[in-house]
Coordinates of C-alpha atoms in Angstrom, one line a residue:
Chain A
X30 CA 15.3 -36.2 28.1
X31 CA 17.1 -34.3 25.1
X32 CA 15.9 -33.8 21.8
X33 CA 18.4 -35.7 20.7
X34 CA 17.0 -38.9 22.1
X35 CA 13.1 -38.5 20.8
X36 CA 13.9 -37.0 17.4
X37 CA 13.5 -39.1 14.3
X38 CA 16.7 -39.3 12.4
X39 CA 15.5 -40.7 9.3
X40 CA 14.6 -37.3 7.3
X41 CA 13.2 -37.1 3.9
X42 CA 14.6 -34.5 2.3
X43 CA 15.0 -32.7 -1.5
X44 CA 17.7 -30.7 -3.0
X45 CA 17.4 -27.1 -4.2
X46 CA 17.3 -28.2 -7.9
X47 CA 14.4 -30.4 -7.1
X48 CA 11.3 -28.9 -8.7
X49 CA 7.8 -27.6 -6.7
X50 CA 5.9 -30.6 -8.5
X51 CA 8.4 -33.0 -6.9
X52 CA 8.0 -32.0 -3.6
X53 CA 4.1 -31.9 -3.9
X54 CA 4.8 -35.9 -5.1
X55 CA 7.0 -36.7 -2.4
X56 CA 4.7 -35.2 0.1
X57 CA 2.1 -37.3 -1.4
X58 CA 3.6 -40.1 -1.8
X59 CA 4.7 -40.3 1.9
X60 CA 2.4 -39.2 3.2
X61 CA 4.1 -36.6 5.4
X62 CA 3.5 -32.6 5.9
X63 CA 6.7 -31.0 5.3
X64 CA 10.0 -31.9 3.6
X65 CA 13.1 -29.9 4.2
X66 CA 15.3 -28.4 1.4
X67 CA 18.8 -28.8 2.1
X68 CA 22.5 -28.0 0.1
X69 CA 25.2 -30.0 -0.8
X70 CA 26.5 -29.7 2.8
X71 CA 23.1 -31.0 4.4
X72 CA 22.8 -27.7 5.5
X73 CA 18.8 -26.3 5.8
X74 CA 17.4 -23.7 3.1
X75 CA 13.9 -23.8 4.2
X76 CA 10.9 -26.0 4.6
X77 CA 8.6 -26.8 2.3
X78 CA 5.1 -28.0 3.9
X79 CA 1.6 -28.5 2.4
X80 CA 0.7 -25.1 4.0
X81 CA 3.1 -23.3 2.3
X82 CA 2.5 -24.6 -1.3
X83 CA -1.6 -23.9 -0.5
X84 CA -0.7 -20.3 0.4
X85 CA 1.3 -20.0 -2.7
X86 CA -1.7 -21.2 -5.2
X87 CA -4.2 -18.9 -3.5
X88 CA -4.5 -15.3 -4.6
X89 CA -3.1 -12.9 -1.9
X90 CA -6.2 -11.4 -0.9
X91 CA -7.1 -14.7 0.5
X92 CA -4.1 -15.7 2.2
X93 CA -3.2 -12.4 3.6
X94 CA -6.6 -12.4 5.4
X95 CA -8.4 -9.4 3.3
X96 CA -11.0 -12.0 2.4
X97 CA -11.6 -14.7 5.2
X98 CA -15.1 -16.0 4.3
X99 CA -15.2 -17.1 0.6
X100 CA -18.0 -19.5 0.9
X101 CA -20.1 -17.7 -1.8
X102 CA -17.6 -18.0 -4.3
X103 CA -17.7 -20.8 -7.2
X104 CA -14.9 -22.9 -7.6
X105 CA -11.5 -21.1 -7.7
X106 CA -10.3 -21.5 -11.2
X107 CA -7.0 -19.8 -10.7
X108 CA -6.5 -22.4 -8.1
X109 CA -5.2 -25.1 -11.2
X110 CA -3.5 -22.3 -13.6
X111 CA -1.6 -21.2 -10.4
X112 CA -0.2 -24.7 -9.7
X113 CA 0.2 -24.9 -13.2
X114 CA 2.5 -21.8 -13.3
X115 CA 4.1 -23.5 -10.0
X116 CA 4.9 -27.1 -10.9
X117 CA 8.3 -26.4 -12.7
X118 CA 9.9 -23.6 -10.5
X119 CA 12.8 -25.0 -8.9
X120 CA 12.5 -25.2 -5.1
X121 CA 15.5 -22.7 -4.3
X122 CA 13.5 -20.1 -6.4
X123 CA 10.2 -20.9 -4.4
X124 CA 11.8 -20.5 -1.2
X125 CA 13.3 -17.0 -2.7
X126 CA 10.4 -15.7 -3.5
X127 CA 8.8 -16.3 0.2
X128 CA 9.1 -13.1 2.4
X129 CA 10.9 -13.2 5.5
X130 CA 7.9 -11.5 7.6
X131 CA 5.8 -14.2 5.5
X132 CA 3.6 -16.4 8.5
X133 CA 4.3 -19.8 7.2
X134 CA 8.0 -19.3 6.0
X135 CA 8.1 -19.2 10.1
X136 CA 5.8 -22.3 10.4
X137 CA 8.2 -24.1 11.6
X138 CA 11.0 -24.0 14.1
X139 CA 14.6 -25.5 15.1
X140 CA 16.0 -26.5 18.2
X141 CA 19.9 -27.9 18.8
X142 CA 20.1 -31.6 19.8
X143 CA 20.6 -30.5 23.8
X144 CA 17.2 -28.9 23.7
X145 CA 15.2 -29.9 26.8
X146 CA 11.8 -32.0 26.0
X147 CA 10.2 -29.5 28.2
X148 CA 11.1 -26.6 26.0
X149 CA 10.4 -28.5 22.8
X150 CA 6.7 -29.5 24.3
X151 CA 6.0 -25.6 25.2
X152 CA 7.1 -24.6 21.4
X153 CA 4.6 -27.2 20.4
X154 CA 1.8 -25.3 22.5
X155 CA 2.7 -21.9 21.8
X156 CA -0.7 -20.4 20.2
X157 CA 1.3 -17.2 18.8
X158 CA 3.4 -19.2 16.6
X159 CA 1.5 -22.7 15.3
X160 CA 4.2 -25.2 14.6
X161 CA 3.7 -28.7 13.4
X162 CA 7.2 -30.0 13.5
X163 CA 10.5 -28.9 15.4
X164 CA 13.9 -29.9 13.2
X165 CA 16.9 -30.5 15.2
X166 CA 19.9 -28.8 13.7
X167 CA 23.7 -28.7 14.7
X168 CA 25.8 -25.5 14.9
X169 CA 26.5 -25.7 11.0
X170 CA 23.0 -25.9 10.7
X171 CA 23.0 -29.3 9.5
X172 CA 19.4 -31.3 9.6
X173 CA 20.1 -34.2 12.5
X174 CA 16.6 -34.9 13.0
X175 CA 13.0 -34.3 12.7
X176 CA 10.7 -33.8 15.9
X177 CA 6.7 -34.0 16.2
X178 CA 4.1 -33.8 18.5
X179 CA 3.7 -37.3 18.7
X180 CA 7.6 -38.0 19.2
X181 CA 7.1 -36.2 22.6
X182 CA 4.2 -37.9 23.6
X183 CA 5.5 -41.6 22.8
X184 CA 8.5 -40.5 25.2
X185 CA 6.1 -39.7 28.0
X186 CA 4.0 -42.6 27.7
X187 CA 6.9 -45.0 27.8
X188 CA 8.1 -43.1 30.9
X189 CA 4.6 -43.0 32.7
X190 CA 4.4 -47.2 32.0
X191 CA 8.1 -47.7 33.3
X192 CA 7.3 -45.7 36.4
Chain B
X29 CA 6.6 38.0 16.5
X30 CA 6.8 37.3 19.5
X31 CA 8.7 33.9 21.2
X32 CA 5.6 31.4 21.6
X33 CA 4.5 32.7 18.1
X34 CA 7.5 31.6 16.7
X35 CA 7.5 28.4 18.6
X36 CA 3.8 27.4 17.8
X37 CA 4.4 27.9 14.4
X38 CA 7.9 25.8 14.1
X39 CA 6.1 23.1 16.0
X40 CA 3.1 23.2 13.5
X41 CA 5.6 23.2 10.5
X42 CA 7.4 20.6 11.8
X43 CA 4.3 17.8 12.6
X44 CA 3.4 19.1 9.0
X45 CA 6.5 18.1 7.4
X46 CA 6.6 14.9 9.4
X47 CA 3.0 14.0 8.2
X48 CA 4.4 14.4 4.4
X49 CA 7.5 12.7 5.3
X50 CA 5.2 9.8 6.3
X51 CA 7.7 7.8 7.8
X52 CA 6.3 7.8 11.5
X53 CA 2.3 6.9 12.6
X54 CA 0.2 10.0 12.1
X55 CA -1.1 9.7 15.5
X56 CA 2.0 9.4 17.3
X57 CA 3.5 12.7 15.2
X58 CA 0.2 14.7 16.3
X59 CA 0.1 13.8 19.6
X60 CA 4.5 14.6 20.2
X61 CA 3.3 18.1 18.5
X62 CA 0.6 18.7 20.9
X63 CA 2.4 17.6 24.1
X64 CA 5.2 19.8 23.2
X65 CA 3.2 22.7 22.8
X66 CA 1.5 22.1 26.1
X67 CA 5.2 21.9 27.7
X68 CA 6.0 24.8 26.3
X69 CA 3.6 26.5 27.8
X70 CA 2.0 27.7 24.3
X71 CA -1.5 26.4 25.9
X72 CA -2.4 25.0 29.1
X73 CA -3.6 21.6 29.3
X74 CA -7.4 23.1 29.8
X75 CA -7.0 25.0 26.7
X76 CA -5.6 22.2 24.7
X77 CA -8.9 19.7 25.8
X78 CA -11.0 22.8 25.2
X79 CA -9.7 22.7 21.5
X80 CA -10.3 19.1 20.9
X81 CA -13.5 18.9 18.9
X82 CA -15.3 15.8 21.0
X83 CA -18.1 15.6 18.9
X84 CA -16.3 15.1 15.7
X85 CA -14.1 12.0 17.4
X86 CA -17.6 10.8 18.9
X87 CA -18.9 10.6 15.7
X88 CA -15.6 8.8 14.4
X89 CA -16.0 6.2 16.9
X90 CA -19.6 5.8 17.3
X91 CA -19.9 5.1 13.2
X92 CA -16.6 2.7 13.2
X93 CA -18.3 0.6 16.1
X94 CA -21.6 0.4 13.8
X95 CA -19.8 -0.6 10.8
X96 CA -17.4 -3.0 12.6
X97 CA -20.6 -5.1 13.3
X98 CA -22.6 -4.8 10.7
X99 CA -19.7 -6.1 8.4
X100 CA -19.9 -9.3 10.4
X101 CA -23.1 -10.0 8.4
X102 CA -21.4 -10.4 5.1
X103 CA -23.8 -7.5 4.0
X104 CA -21.1 -5.6 1.9
X105 CA -20.2 -9.1 0.2
X106 CA -23.3 -9.6 -0.6
X107 CA -24.1 -6.4 -2.1
X108 CA -20.9 -6.7 -4.2
X109 CA -22.1 -9.7 -5.5
X110 CA -25.2 -9.0 -6.3
X111 CA -24.2 -6.3 -8.1
X112 CA -21.7 -8.4 -10.3
X113 CA -24.3 -10.8 -11.1
X114 CA -26.8 -7.8 -12.0
X115 CA -24.6 -6.8 -14.5
X116 CA -24.5 -10.4 -15.8
X117 CA -20.7 -10.5 -15.9
X118 CA -20.1 -8.0 -17.9
X119 CA -16.9 -6.2 -17.1
X120 CA -17.4 -2.4 -17.5
X121 CA -21.2 -3.0 -16.1
X122 CA -19.5 -4.4 -13.0
X123 CA -17.0 -1.8 -13.0
X124 CA -19.8 0.9 -12.8
X125 CA -22.2 -1.3 -10.5
X126 CA -19.2 -1.4 -7.8
X127 CA -18.5 2.2 -8.3
X128 CA -22.5 2.7 -7.3
X129 CA -22.1 0.4 -4.3
X130 CA -19.0 2.1 -3.3
X131 CA -20.5 5.5 -3.8
X132 CA -23.5 5.4 -1.6
X133 CA -21.8 3.2 0.8
X134 CA -19.2 5.4 1.3
X135 CA -22.1 8.5 1.9
X136 CA -23.6 6.8 4.6
X137 CA -20.4 4.7 6.2
X138 CA -17.0 5.4 6.5
X139 CA -14.8 5.3 3.2
X140 CA -11.9 3.5 4.4
X141 CA -14.0 0.8 5.7
X142 CA -16.3 0.9 2.7
X143 CA -13.2 0.4 0.4
X144 CA -11.4 -2.0 2.6
X145 CA -15.0 -4.4 2.4
X146 CA -15.2 -4.2 -1.5
X147 CA -11.5 -4.1 -3.0
X148 CA -10.9 -7.8 -1.9
X149 CA -14.4 -8.9 -3.7
X150 CA -13.1 -6.9 -5.9
X151 CA -10.2 -8.5 -7.0
X152 CA -11.9 -12.3 -6.6
X153 CA -14.5 -10.8 -9.5
X154 CA -11.6 -9.7 -11.2
X155 CA -9.8 -12.9 -11.2
X156 CA -13.0 -14.5 -12.1
X157 CA -13.4 -12.9 -15.3
X158 CA -9.7 -12.3 -16.1
X159 CA -9.7 -8.7 -16.5
X160 CA -6.8 -6.2 -14.8
X161 CA -8.3 -5.1 -11.3
X162 CA -6.5 -1.6 -11.8
X163 CA -9.7 0.1 -13.5
X164 CA -11.9 -1.0 -10.8
X165 CA -9.9 -0.2 -8.0
X166 CA -9.3 3.3 -9.5
X167 CA -12.6 3.8 -9.6
X168 CA -13.8 2.7 -6.3
X169 CA -11.4 5.0 -4.7
X170 CA -13.1 8.0 -6.7
X171 CA -16.2 6.9 -5.7
X172 CA -15.9 6.8 -2.4
X173 CA -14.1 10.1 -2.1
X174 CA -17.2 11.6 -4.4
X175 CA -19.7 9.6 -2.2
X176 CA -18.1 10.6 1.3
X177 CA -18.6 14.3 0.0
X178 CA -22.0 14.5 -0.1
X179 CA -23.2 13.6 3.7
X180 CA -22.1 14.9 6.8
X181 CA -20.9 11.3 7.8
X182 CA -19.4 10.4 4.7
X183 CA -16.0 12.0 5.0
X184 CA -13.7 13.4 7.8
X185 CA -13.7 17.2 6.3
X186 CA -17.2 17.2 6.2
X187 CA -17.5 15.9 10.2
X188 CA -15.4 18.6 11.3
X189 CA -16.6 21.3 9.4
X190 CA -20.6 20.2 10.4
X191 CA -19.3 19.8 14.1
X192 CA -17.4 23.1 14.3
X193 CA -20.4 25.2 12.6
X194 CA -23.1 23.1 13.3
X195 CA -24.0 22.1 10.0
X196 CA -26.9 19.1 9.9
X197 CA -26.9 16.2 8.1
X198 CA -29.7 17.7 6.0
X199 CA -27.9 21.0 5.5
X200 CA -25.0 18.7 3.7
X201 CA -27.7 17.0 1.7
X202 CA -29.2 20.4 0.6
X203 CA -25.9 21.8 -0.5
X204 CA -23.0 19.6 -1.3
X205 CA -25.0 16.3 -2.2
X206 CA -26.8 17.9 -5.5
X207 CA -23.0 18.3 -7.1
X208 CA -22.0 14.8 -6.5
X209 CA -24.1 12.6 -8.8
X210 CA -22.8 15.3 -11.6
X211 CA -19.4 14.9 -10.9
X212 CA -20.0 11.0 -10.4
X213 CA -21.1 10.8 -13.7
X214 CA -18.8 12.9 -15.5
X215 CA -15.7 10.7 -14.1
X216 CA -17.3 7.2 -15.5
X217 CA -17.6 8.8 -18.4
X218 CA -14.0 9.4 -18.8
X219 CA -12.9 6.3 -17.3
X220 CA -15.4 4.6 -19.9
X221 CA -13.9 6.5 -22.6
X222 CA -10.3 5.3 -21.1
X223 CA -10.8 2.0 -19.7
X224 CA -14.6 0.8 -20.2
X225 CA -14.9 0.9 -23.7
X226 CA -12.0 -1.7 -24.5
X227 CA -13.6 -4.3 -21.7
X228 CA -14.7 -7.2 -23.6
X229 CA -17.2 -9.9 -22.4
X230 CA -16.7 -13.6 -22.6
X231 CA -19.8 -16.5 -21.9
X232 CA -16.8 -18.1 -19.7
X233 CA -16.5 -15.6 -17.7
X234 CA -20.1 -14.6 -17.5
X235 CA -20.7 -18.4 -16.2
X236 CA -18.1 -17.8 -13.6
X237 CA -19.9 -14.6 -12.2
X238 CA -23.2 -16.3 -12.2
X239 CA -21.8 -19.6 -10.5
X240 CA -21.5 -16.8 -7.3
X241 CA -24.0 -17.7 -4.3
X242 CA -24.4 -14.2 -3.0
X243 CA -27.0 -15.6 -0.4
X244 CA -24.1 -17.6 1.4
X245 CA -22.3 -14.7 1.9
X246 CA -25.1 -13.6 4.8
X247 CA -23.8 -15.6 7.8
X248 CA -26.7 -14.7 10.0
X249 CA -29.7 -13.6 8.9
X250 CA -30.5 -12.4 12.3
X251 CA -28.0 -10.4 13.0
X252 CA -28.3 -8.9 9.7
X253 CA -31.9 -7.5 10.5
X254 CA -30.8 -6.2 14.0
X255 CA -27.9 -4.2 12.1
X256 CA -30.3 -3.0 9.1
X257 CA -33.1 -1.6 11.5
X258 CA -30.8 0.1 13.9
X259 CA -28.7 1.5 10.8
X260 CA -31.7 2.2 9.3
X261 CA -32.7 4.3 12.5
X262 CA -29.5 5.9 12.8
X263 CA -29.7 7.7 9.3
X264 CA -33.2 8.4 9.9
X265 CA -31.9 10.1 13.3
X266 CA -29.4 11.9 11.7
X267 CA -31.9 13.5 9.2
X268 CA -33.8 14.9 11.8
X269 CA -31.0 15.6 14.4
X270 CA -30.8 19.1 13.3
X271 CA -34.4 19.2 14.0
X272 CA -34.3 17.9 17.5
X273 CA -30.8 19.5 18.4
X274 CA -29.0 16.6 18.8
X275 CA -25.4 16.5 17.9
X276 CA -24.1 14.2 15.5
X277 CA -21.6 12.1 18.2
X278 CA -24.7 11.7 20.5
X279 CA -26.7 9.8 17.4
X280 CA -23.3 7.8 16.4
X281 CA -22.9 6.9 20.0
X282 CA -26.2 5.9 21.0
X283 CA -26.7 4.0 18.3
X284 CA -23.4 2.0 18.7
X285 CA -24.6 1.3 22.0
X286 CA -28.1 0.1 21.2
X287 CA -26.9 -1.9 18.2
X288 CA -24.1 -3.5 20.9
X289 CA -26.7 -4.0 23.3
X290 CA -29.2 -6.1 20.8
X291 CA -26.6 -8.1 19.0
X292 CA -25.1 -9.1 22.7
X293 CA -21.9 -8.5 20.8
X294 CA -19.0 -7.7 22.8
X295 CA -17.9 -4.4 23.8
X296 CA -14.2 -4.8 24.2
X297 CA -13.9 -6.5 20.7
X298 CA -15.8 -3.8 19.1
X299 CA -13.4 -1.2 20.6
X300 CA -10.3 -3.0 19.7
X301 CA -11.5 -2.7 15.9
X302 CA -12.4 0.7 16.3
X303 CA -9.4 3.1 14.5
X304 CA -7.8 4.7 17.2
X305 CA -5.0 6.2 15.3
X306 CA -7.0 8.5 13.2
X307 CA -9.2 9.1 16.8
X308 CA -5.9 10.1 18.2
X309 CA -4.5 11.9 14.9
X310 CA -7.2 14.1 15.0
X311 CA -7.2 15.1 19.0
X312 CA -3.9 16.1 18.5
X313 CA -4.2 17.8 15.2
X314 CA -6.8 19.9 17.3
X315 CA -4.6 20.5 19.9
X316 CA -2.0 21.8 17.6
X317 CA -4.4 24.3 15.6
X318 CA -6.1 25.1 19.1
X319 CA -2.5 26.4 20.2
X320 CA -2.1 28.4 17.0
X321 CA -5.2 30.1 17.3
X322 CA -4.2 31.0 21.1
X323 CA -0.6 32.5 19.8
X324 CA -2.9 34.6 17.5
X325 CA -1.3 33.2 14.0
X326 CA -4.5 32.4 12.3
X327 CA -5.9 35.6 13.4
X328 CA -2.8 37.0 11.5
X329 CA -3.7 34.7 8.4
X330 CA -7.0 35.6 8.2
X331 CA -5.9 39.1 7.9
X332 CA -3.6 38.4 5.0
X333 CA -6.3 36.0 3.1
X334 CA -9.1 39.1 3.9
X335 CA -6.2 41.4 2.4
X336 CA -5.9 39.4 -0.7
X337 CA -9.3 38.8 -1.5
X338 CA -10.5 42.2 -0.4
X339 CA -13.2 40.9 2.1
X340 CA -15.0 39.7 -1.0
X341 CA -17.0 36.4 -0.6
X342 CA -17.3 35.5 -3.9
X343 CA -13.3 35.8 -4.4
X344 CA -12.7 34.0 -0.8
X345 CA -15.3 31.3 -1.7
X346 CA -12.9 30.6 -4.7
X347 CA -10.1 30.8 -3.8
X348 CA -11.0 28.4 -0.9
X349 CA -12.3 25.9 -3.3
X350 CA -8.9 25.9 -5.4
X351 CA -7.1 26.2 -2.3
X352 CA -8.4 23.2 -1.0
X353 CA -8.4 21.0 -4.2
X354 CA -5.0 21.0 -4.8
X355 CA -3.7 21.4 -0.9
X356 CA -6.1 17.9 -0.5
X357 CA -4.4 16.0 -3.5
X358 CA -0.9 16.8 -1.8
X359 CA -1.3 16.8 2.2
X360 CA -3.9 14.8 4.0
X361 CA -7.4 16.7 4.0
X362 CA -8.0 16.5 7.4
X363 CA -4.9 18.5 9.0
X364 CA -5.5 21.2 6.3
X365 CA -9.4 21.5 7.3
X366 CA -8.7 21.7 10.5
X367 CA -6.4 24.7 10.1
X368 CA -8.8 25.9 7.8
X369 CA -11.9 26.1 10.2
X370 CA -10.5 28.7 12.5
X371 CA -9.2 30.5 9.7
X372 CA -12.6 31.3 8.0
X373 CA -14.1 31.5 11.4
X374 CA -11.9 34.2 11.6
X375 CA -12.8 35.8 8.4
X376 CA -16.5 35.4 9.0
X377 CA -17.4 39.3 10.6
X378 CA -15.4 40.7 7.9
X379 CA -17.1 39.0 5.2
X380 CA -20.5 39.6 6.6
X381 CA -21.6 37.2 9.4
X382 CA -22.5 33.4 9.4
X383 CA -25.2 33.6 6.5
X384 CA -23.3 35.4 4.6
X385 CA -19.8 33.0 4.5
X386 CA -21.9 30.0 3.9
X387 CA -20.3 29.7 0.1
X388 CA -16.8 29.6 1.8
X389 CA -17.9 27.0 4.3
X390 CA -19.2 24.9 1.5
X391 CA -16.3 25.5 -0.7
X392 CA -14.0 24.1 1.7
X393 CA -15.9 21.1 2.3
X394 CA -16.3 20.3 -1.3
X395 CA -13.1 21.5 -2.6
X396 CA -11.3 19.2 0.4
X397 CA -12.9 16.1 -0.2
X398 CA -12.9 15.9 -3.9
X399 CA -9.5 17.0 -3.5
X400 CA -8.5 14.2 -2.1
X401 CA -9.0 12.6 -5.3
X402 CA -5.8 14.2 -7.0
X403 CA -3.3 11.7 -5.6
X404 CA -3.0 8.3 -3.8
X405 CA -2.2 10.4 -1.0
X406 CA -5.0 12.3 -0.9
X407 CA -7.6 10.7 1.0
X408 CA -7.2 7.7 3.8
X409 CA -9.1 5.7 1.6
X410 CA -6.7 5.9 -1.2
X411 CA -3.6 5.3 1.1
X412 CA -5.7 2.4 2.1
X413 CA -6.2 0.6 -1.5
X414 CA -3.1 1.1 -2.5
X415 CA -1.9 -0.9 0.4
X416 CA -4.3 -3.4 0.1
X417 CA -3.4 -3.7 -3.7
X418 CA 0.5 -3.9 -3.3
X419 CA 0.1 -6.4 -0.9
X420 CA -2.3 -8.5 -3.2
X421 CA 0.3 -8.1 -6.0
X422 CA -1.0 -5.1 -8.2
X423 CA 0.6 -2.2 -7.1
X424 CA -1.3 1.4 -8.1
X425 CA 1.8 3.4 -8.6
X426 CA 2.0 6.7 -7.3
X427 CA 2.4 8.4 -11.2
X428 CA 0.1 6.1 -12.8
X429 CA -3.0 7.3 -10.6
X430 CA -2.0 10.9 -10.8
X431 CA -2.0 11.1 -14.7
X432 CA -5.6 10.5 -14.4
X433 CA -6.8 11.2 -11.1
X434 CA -5.3 14.6 -10.7
X435 CA -6.9 15.8 -14.2
X436 CA -10.1 14.6 -12.9
X437 CA -9.7 16.4 -9.9
X438 CA -9.2 19.1 -11.6
X439 CA -12.5 18.8 -13.7
X440 CA -14.7 17.8 -10.4
X441 CA -13.2 21.3 -9.0
X442 CA -14.2 22.9 -12.1
X443 CA -17.9 21.7 -11.7
X444 CA -18.1 22.7 -8.2
X445 CA -16.9 26.0 -9.1
X446 CA -19.7 26.6 -11.3
X447 CA -22.1 25.2 -8.9
X448 CA -21.0 27.8 -6.1
X449 CA -21.3 30.5 -8.3
X450 CA -24.4 29.5 -9.6
X451 CA -26.2 28.6 -6.5
X452 CA -24.7 30.9 -4.0
X453 CA -22.9 34.2 -5.8

């Protein structure tokens, strides 16, 4: 079984000109946790996830783990202000501000359509790199589909029933 | 000069240069230098191991382990928030109280750990009251080095000097500590004039600070009680270790073992949090400096210095103080002190024995600790806060820091000069 057989081909996406605010709306309206940003040639520029957005809003001393426990803090007022500053930012700029070594920037993984489901399942359970969704790309970096852990299970479940 | 003398000197200078260049891990650099010295036969392995001061290493490891367990209780966060609330949300008073907390904790614990625990809370607090965190972090760096200078266990130079000369915790309390509150107050007065008097208070911000729940910071009351009891016992043991003829490492290591026993903490996990880089950096340095001693370079340097000061204790102490202060601002104070210890030991007979040389030893300790305040690379705590601040989006510029910190450091050395002259000379 290959990635191409289990992936969802209907992938919602945004353009680099869309704003962070629009990305938040798209995530909320469609009840999804991530949305890829594609250029005019449908090539992948990056992935916006609810976690990357949350990370951008919180102060660095929390997101970088210096202050892991903030149970004593009152409501974080900065939170709203940061969101306000961020919402009109085009996605291309937002993605650009995130460093390559950023933990959450690597939150997703990509595979080719020929990748085996075994390999995909192994990516999902890698404890060193928590991945929520895997994007399936062709050789030119164009998005073909998206795979969630549920897709892997659905296929396994079907197979166990037919056996 | 003999060949091995030149070789030893070249290795030592290369290590120093690499440390200043700061491209490579300092532990790797010092261990590599030490390894080359042994391989080239400047000293054999037995002599190299003999050169390592295990009392210094044991004290550091033991205290790091104790702090590692204690920080899990949330007591540092509690103290920081409690002081902000006691300051009633007033920015200058928050800065002042946090500086006092930092200085006191730095005197009793490792400086790096102290600032690393207080600085993130400081940013959270300054975010809530919407002021620049710079004056707060700046003051905390200075406070940690001034506080650390007061005790045997407060700052690595003191640990090394105390260990080499057998000075006790109380020796430092009697000789180094009395100066520090004066330096601390003088430093804060200047910081107030530059930053503090411009700070304004706003009711909205006061409310935000008062909304903090410091009690929630304490994660585990049982653990906290155990930690406070063991920490208290360790500090009492330090106060009497001179009388009991116990070395500081014995107390720190035993304290750490007792604490891990009563808290049932995972030993392996605690040990992974010890800063091994620092420990191996020290080990390598001790070997390097011992190599210099073995080939006789230190003897020659001591002779030169004696010729310079004419064997006068007063002149030697004052030279040592200013040299330590300025050198420690520009290079790491740990290798500097490691080199100065055998140097001054060598000069002791000519200066009239240990008793007569005491002012020189206090000059070295005070100069090296306070000198660390002169630049952002002067002491480990400075480097750690600068790194943290940069990653949190509030970089501390090298020049900006030095513009105020260097004059403040010179002021503190001047105060130390007066103190040493009045007290000992």
